[in-house]
Tab-separated table of C-alpha atoms in Angstrom:
chain	number	residue	atom	x	y	z
A	13	MET	CA	-14.353	-21.923	4.718
A	14	HIS	CA	-10.966	-23.296	5.798
A	15	LEU	CA	-10.785	-25.280	2.549
A	16	ASP	CA	-11.791	-22.226	0.487
A	17	LEU	CA	-9.045	-20.144	2.055
A	18	GLU	CA	-6.343	-22.735	1.507
A	19	GLN	CA	-7.469	-23.462	-2.041
A	20	THR	CA	-7.602	-19.769	-2.930
A	21	LEU	CA	-4.153	-19.167	-1.449
A	22	LYS	CA	-2.731	-22.071	-3.443
A	23	LYS	CA	-4.566	-21.193	-6.660
A	24	TYR	CA	-3.575	-17.535	-6.886
A	25	TRP	CA	-0.370	-17.269	-4.832
A	26	ASN	CA	0.925	-20.846	-4.991
A	27	TYR	CA	1.523	-20.891	-1.225
A	28	ASN	CA	0.677	-23.981	0.801
A	29	GLN	CA	0.073	-22.219	4.092
A	30	PHE	CA	-0.607	-18.812	5.550
A	31	ARG	CA	1.902	-16.688	7.405
A	32	PRO	CA	1.198	-15.725	11.032
A	33	HIS	CA	-2.052	-13.758	11.526
A	34	GLN	CA	-3.062	-13.876	7.840
A	35	ARG	CA	-5.845	-16.439	8.200
A	36	GLU	CA	-7.284	-14.733	11.275
A	37	ILE	CA	-7.334	-11.345	9.533
A	38	ILE	CA	-8.923	-12.769	6.394
A	39	GLN	CA	-11.643	-14.527	8.390
A	40	LEU	CA	-12.476	-11.309	10.239
A	41	ILE	CA	-12.712	-9.386	6.953
A	42	LEU	CA	-15.023	-12.074	5.601
A	43	GLN	CA	-17.284	-11.367	8.586
A	44	LYS	CA	-17.664	-7.864	7.116
A	45	ARG	CA	-16.183	-6.052	10.094
A	46	ASP	CA	-14.198	-2.842	10.289
A	47	GLY	CA	-10.618	-3.434	11.308
A	48	LEU	CA	-7.131	-2.136	12.027
A	49	VAL	CA	-4.169	-4.360	11.145
A	50	LEU	CA	-0.541	-3.783	12.095
A	51	LEU	CA	1.887	-6.010	10.232
A	52	SER	CA	5.559	-5.366	9.613
A	53	THR	CA	6.842	-4.503	6.151
A	54	SER	CA	6.985	-7.743	4.135
A	55	GLY	CA	4.653	-9.273	6.717
A	56	GLY	CA	2.187	-10.348	4.043
A	57	LYS	CA	-0.474	-7.698	4.567
A	58	SER	CA	-1.379	-7.413	0.864
A	59	ILE	CA	-2.692	-10.991	0.844
A	60	CYS	CA	-4.781	-10.105	3.897
A	61	PHE	CA	-6.802	-7.534	1.958
A	62	GLN	CA	-6.582	-9.170	-1.468
A	63	LEU	CA	-7.633	-12.758	-0.792
A	64	PRO	CA	-10.972	-12.062	0.978
A	65	SER	CA	-12.343	-10.139	-1.992
A	66	LEU	CA	-11.967	-13.256	-4.138
A	67	LEU	CA	-14.499	-14.959	-1.860
A	68	MET	CA	-16.940	-12.042	-1.633
A	69	GLU	CA	-19.361	-10.272	-3.921
A	70	GLY	CA	-18.468	-6.836	-5.206
A	71	LEU	CA	-15.446	-4.654	-5.862
A	72	CYS	CA	-12.654	-4.183	-3.332
A	73	VAL	CA	-11.455	-0.571	-3.281
A	74	VAL	CA	-7.837	-0.264	-2.123
A	75	ILE	CA	-6.582	3.180	-1.128
A	76	SER	CA	-2.836	3.770	-1.246
A	77	PRO	CA	-0.680	6.922	-1.142
A	78	LEU	CA	2.021	5.647	-3.493
A	79	LEU	CA	1.563	5.389	-7.245
A	80	SER	CA	4.538	3.044	-7.645
A	81	LEU	CA	3.095	0.656	-5.041
A	82	MET	CA	-0.299	0.699	-6.729
A	83	LYS	CA	1.265	-0.112	-10.089
A	84	GLU	CA	3.296	-2.935	-8.625
A	85	GLN	CA	0.322	-4.569	-6.914
A	86	ILE	CA	-1.965	-4.131	-9.924
A	87	ASP	CA	0.617	-5.776	-12.180
A	88	GLU	CA	0.985	-8.690	-9.753
A	89	LEU	CA	-2.772	-9.183	-9.420
A	90	ASN	CA	-3.341	-9.173	-13.175
A	91	GLN	CA	-0.476	-11.619	-13.647
A	92	ARG	CA	-2.226	-13.921	-11.178
A	93	GLY	CA	-5.380	-13.759	-13.269
A	94	ILE	CA	-7.213	-11.368	-10.937
A	95	PRO	CA	-8.704	-8.470	-12.972
A	96	SER	CA	-7.572	-5.235	-11.348
A	97	ILE	CA	-7.101	-1.583	-12.259
A	98	PHE	CA	-5.818	1.668	-10.811
A	99	ILE	CA	-7.029	5.104	-11.801
A	100	SER	CA	-4.776	8.112	-11.382
A	101	SER	CA	-4.063	11.497	-12.910
A	102	GLU	CA	-1.778	9.673	-15.362
A	103	LEU	CA	-4.922	8.727	-17.288
A	104	ASN	CA	-6.618	11.327	-19.450
A	105	GLN	CA	-10.329	11.968	-19.018
A	106	GLU	CA	-11.335	9.612	-21.822
A	107	GLU	CA	-9.294	6.783	-20.295
A	108	GLN	CA	-10.776	7.449	-16.866
A	109	ASN	CA	-14.309	7.419	-18.261
A	110	LEU	CA	-13.630	4.092	-19.981
A	111	ALA	CA	-12.233	2.620	-16.762
A	112	ILE	CA	-15.283	3.780	-14.802
A	113	ALA	CA	-17.600	2.211	-17.378
A	114	GLU	CA	-15.701	-1.078	-17.082
A	115	ILE	CA	-15.990	-0.926	-13.297
A	116	GLN	CA	-19.745	-0.412	-13.574
A	117	ASN	CA	-19.863	-3.473	-15.835
A	118	ARG	CA	-18.159	-5.521	-13.078
A	119	LYS	CA	-15.003	-6.187	-15.046
A	120	TYR	CA	-12.661	-5.845	-12.059
A	121	THR	CA	-12.173	-7.376	-8.632
A	122	PHE	CA	-9.866	-4.619	-7.357
A	123	LEU	CA	-9.758	-0.871	-7.857
A	124	TYR	CA	-6.718	1.008	-6.532
A	125	LEU	CA	-7.027	4.737	-5.869
A	126	SER	CA	-5.195	7.558	-4.140
A	127	PRO	CA	-7.037	9.071	-1.156
A	128	GLU	CA	-7.675	12.196	-3.240
A	129	LYS	CA	-9.378	10.168	-5.973
A	130	ALA	CA	-11.310	7.968	-3.558
A	131	THR	CA	-12.929	10.958	-1.851
A	132	SER	CA	-13.675	12.943	-5.004
A	133	GLN	CA	-17.294	13.520	-5.969
A	134	THR	CA	-16.845	11.406	-9.100
A	135	PHE	CA	-15.843	8.308	-7.189
A	136	LEU	CA	-18.212	8.779	-4.262
A	137	GLU	CA	-21.001	8.827	-6.842
A	138	LEU	CA	-19.517	5.766	-8.558
A	139	PHE	CA	-19.368	3.839	-5.275
A	140	SER	CA	-23.067	4.514	-4.712
A	141	THR	CA	-23.928	2.748	-7.993
A	142	ILE	CA	-21.931	-0.477	-7.522
A	143	GLN	CA	-21.515	-3.226	-4.955
A	144	ILE	CA	-18.382	-2.809	-2.843
A	145	SER	CA	-17.065	-5.678	-0.742
A	146	TYR	CA	-14.955	-3.414	1.491
A	147	PHE	CA	-12.563	-0.488	1.512
A	148	ALA	CA	-8.937	-1.376	2.292
A	149	ILE	CA	-6.859	1.603	3.420
A	150	ASP	CA	-3.135	0.961	3.130
A	151	GLU	CA	-0.531	3.038	5.000
A	152	ALA	CA	-3.310	4.140	7.341
A	153	HIS	CA	-0.852	5.899	9.671
A	154	CYS	CA	-0.823	8.736	7.115
A	155	ILE	CA	-3.976	10.036	8.777
A	156	SER	CA	-2.181	10.708	12.045
A	157	GLY	CA	0.898	12.517	13.318
A	158	TRP	CA	3.227	13.212	10.419
A	159	GLY	CA	0.415	12.008	8.185
A	160	HIS	CA	-1.300	15.396	8.598
A	161	ASP	CA	1.546	16.859	6.555
A	162	PHE	CA	2.379	13.874	4.417
A	163	ARG	CA	-1.119	13.137	3.135
A	164	ALA	CA	-3.810	15.429	4.473
A	165	ALA	CA	-6.297	13.794	2.088
A	166	TYR	CA	-6.333	10.777	4.401
A	167	LEU	CA	-8.445	12.870	6.772
A	168	ASP	CA	-11.124	13.039	4.074
A	169	LEU	CA	-11.442	9.242	4.046
A	170	VAL	CA	-13.982	9.626	6.833
A	171	LEU	CA	-16.352	10.398	3.930
A	172	LEU	CA	-16.376	6.676	3.151
A	173	LYS	CA	-18.065	5.895	6.467
A	174	GLN	CA	-20.337	8.903	6.176
A	175	HIS	CA	-21.569	7.895	2.722
A	176	PHE	CA	-21.390	4.104	3.107
A	177	PRO	CA	-21.817	3.281	6.811
A	178	LYS	CA	-22.588	-0.394	6.168
A	179	THR	CA	-19.512	-1.032	3.999
A	180	PRO	CA	-16.542	-2.381	5.994
A	181	VAL	CA	-13.370	-0.299	6.203
A	182	VAL	CA	-10.167	-2.176	7.027
A	183	CYS	CA	-6.982	-0.203	7.710
A	184	PHE	CA	-3.441	-1.528	7.321
A	185	THR	CA	-0.136	-0.107	8.473
A	186	ALA	CA	3.338	-1.218	9.453
A	187	THR	CA	3.933	1.677	11.818
A	188	ALA	CA	1.526	3.014	14.421
A	189	THR	CA	1.892	3.883	18.097
A	190	GLU	CA	-1.015	3.325	20.487
A	191	LYS	CA	-1.930	6.996	20.046
A	192	THR	CA	-1.832	6.677	16.262
A	193	GLN	CA	-4.012	3.566	16.359
A	194	LYS	CA	-6.575	5.409	18.442
A	195	GLU	CA	-6.559	8.349	16.019
A	196	ILE	CA	-7.043	6.053	13.018
A	197	VAL	CA	-10.106	4.470	14.616
A	198	GLU	CA	-11.578	7.792	15.738
A	199	LEU	CA	-10.834	9.889	12.658
A	200	LEU	CA	-12.135	7.244	10.239
A	201	ARG	CA	-15.082	6.417	12.531
A	202	LEU	CA	-14.449	2.695	12.460
A	203	ASN	CA	-17.287	0.754	14.066
A	204	ASN	CA	-16.149	-1.693	16.775
A	205	PRO	CA	-13.076	-2.667	14.724
A	206	PHE	CA	-11.006	-5.774	15.246
A	207	ASN	CA	-7.348	-5.032	15.968
A	208	ILE	CA	-4.606	-7.464	14.948
A	209	LYS	CA	-0.938	-6.783	15.681
A	210	GLY	CA	1.879	-8.842	14.211
A	211	GLU	CA	5.439	-9.253	15.382
A	212	PHE	CA	7.829	-6.431	14.527
A	213	ASP	CA	11.112	-7.962	15.633
A	214	ARG	CA	12.900	-8.656	12.344
A	215	GLU	CA	15.675	-11.140	13.064
A	216	ASN	CA	17.121	-10.658	9.576
A	217	LEU	CA	17.712	-6.933	10.177
A	218	ALA	CA	20.325	-5.218	12.315
A	219	TYR	CA	21.195	-1.584	13.024
A	220	ASN	CA	24.787	-0.412	13.133
A	221	VAL	CA	25.930	3.118	13.966
A	222	VAL	CA	29.221	4.077	12.317
A	223	TYR	CA	31.174	7.180	13.324
A	224	ALA	CA	33.225	8.476	10.407
A	225	GLU	CA	35.162	11.678	9.802
A	226	GLN	CA	34.427	11.406	6.074
A	227	LYS	CA	30.981	9.846	5.962
A	228	TRP	CA	30.577	9.840	2.187
A	229	LEU	CA	33.848	7.978	1.660
A	230	GLU	CA	32.760	5.576	4.386
A	231	LEU	CA	29.500	5.119	2.481
A	232	ILE	CA	31.451	4.251	-0.671
A	233	ARG	CA	33.432	1.658	1.279
A	234	ILE	CA	30.297	0.073	2.724
A	235	LEU	CA	28.481	-0.038	-0.609
A	236	LYS	CA	31.425	-1.585	-2.436
A	237	GLN	CA	31.631	-4.313	0.191
A	238	SER	CA	27.888	-5.014	0.095
A	239	LYS	CA	26.385	-7.744	-2.045
A	240	GLY	CA	23.176	-7.099	-3.938
A	241	SER	CA	21.172	-3.872	-4.031
A	242	SER	CA	21.287	-1.161	-1.371
A	243	ILE	CA	19.066	1.764	-0.389
A	244	VAL	CA	20.581	5.041	0.837
A	245	PHE	CA	18.148	7.389	2.587
A	246	ILE	CA	18.925	11.089	2.190
A	247	GLN	CA	17.548	14.064	4.115
A	248	ASN	CA	16.243	16.157	1.214
A	249	ARG	CA	15.535	16.006	-2.526
A	250	LYS	CA	18.439	18.199	-3.653
A	251	GLN	CA	20.957	16.153	-1.724
A	252	THR	CA	19.435	12.931	-3.066
A	253	GLN	CA	20.504	13.770	-6.612
A	254	ALA	CA	23.907	15.052	-5.478
A	255	VAL	CA	24.674	11.860	-3.555
A	256	CYS	CA	23.562	9.778	-6.527
A	257	GLU	CA	26.015	11.610	-8.799
A	258	PHE	CA	28.735	11.215	-6.154
A	259	LEU	CA	28.195	7.439	-6.057
A	260	ARG	CA	28.321	7.267	-9.842
A	261	SER	CA	31.650	9.109	-9.832
A	262	TYR	CA	33.062	6.175	-7.865
A	263	GLY	CA	31.805	3.660	-10.402
A	264	LEU	CA	28.669	2.589	-8.547
A	265	ASP	CA	25.488	1.939	-10.519
A	266	ALA	CA	23.147	4.369	-8.757
A	267	ASP	CA	19.899	6.196	-9.361
A	268	TYR	CA	17.674	8.392	-7.221
A	269	PHE	CA	14.009	8.520	-6.331
A	270	HIS	CA	11.975	11.318	-4.721
A	271	ALA	CA	8.467	12.742	-4.740
A	272	VAL	CA	8.799	15.330	-7.501
A	273	ARG	CA	10.726	13.298	-10.047
A	274	ASN	CA	8.609	12.627	-13.119
A	275	VAL	CA	6.368	9.563	-13.018
A	276	LEU	CA	8.102	7.721	-15.878
A	277	SER	CA	11.524	8.018	-14.247
A	278	LYS	CA	10.219	6.829	-10.872
A	279	SER	CA	8.417	3.879	-12.411
A	280	THR	CA	11.489	2.860	-14.409
A	281	ASN	CA	13.736	3.145	-11.358
A	282	SER	CA	11.510	1.048	-9.118
A	283	TYR	CA	11.414	-1.774	-11.654
A	284	SER	CA	15.173	-1.539	-12.314
A	285	TYR	CA	15.902	-1.819	-8.614
C-alpha cells in the first residue's frame, strides 16, 4: 500500500513525498471509515480526499459550497487525467441528464456537487444506483455556528448517512472549534470517526493592526507598496464595489467578488486573480 500511495502521488501530482498528516488521512479513508479532518488552508486537504478514490472502486462524491472552488478543482483533476465533473444549476436539464447518464456509465472518478444538489431527490436516487467510494464534505464547518445561516443545506447532509449508512463520510475543514467539531460529528451522524488535526501556525503569515485617520488612503499606500496580488476584505456587498472603484481611481488594477455577482463575472475574476 505504501508503494501504491507514493506511486499515485508521483503519477498524478508529481510530488515525491506527502505533506504532514496526508498519508495518515489517506490510509484511514482507505479503511472505509468516517472521519473529520482539520487542516489549515493550503494544508493539502484536497489530495487527502482525492488520492484515495484513485485506489478504490466507485465514484467519490465531493460536496462543496463554492462553485468557483468546484470549477477550479474539476479543471485541475481533468488536467491530471482524472475524469471528473461537477453538476450545478449552470447546466440546463438536458446537460444534467447527460451528465447523470455518464455517471451511471462509470465515466467519472469524481462528482462535485453543492449540498443542495447532493441532498435532492434526483441525486439520492442516483446514488442508490451506483457504487460510491465515499462522500467527502468540504468546508464542513458550514453545518455549525455561522453555518446555520451561511449554508443551511449542510444540515440536510445527514440524509447521506440515513440513506447510505455503510458508505463512509469524511468531513474536511480549516476552521472548527471543539464545539463545532462535536456538532459536525453529531449532526452528520458520523460513526466512530477518526479525527486528524494539522498545525495551524502559519509562519509565513503575520497580522498587523494599523491605526489611521484616513484608512482608505492608508490602504492605497499599503497596496502600492505591496508586491504581487492582494485581497481586501470588505464588510458588505455594496461597499465592496465602491472600494473597488475607489482603488481604480488611484490607478490600481482592481476587481470585486461577492455572492450575488453573476457567475461568469465571478469565474473570470477568480482566474484573473
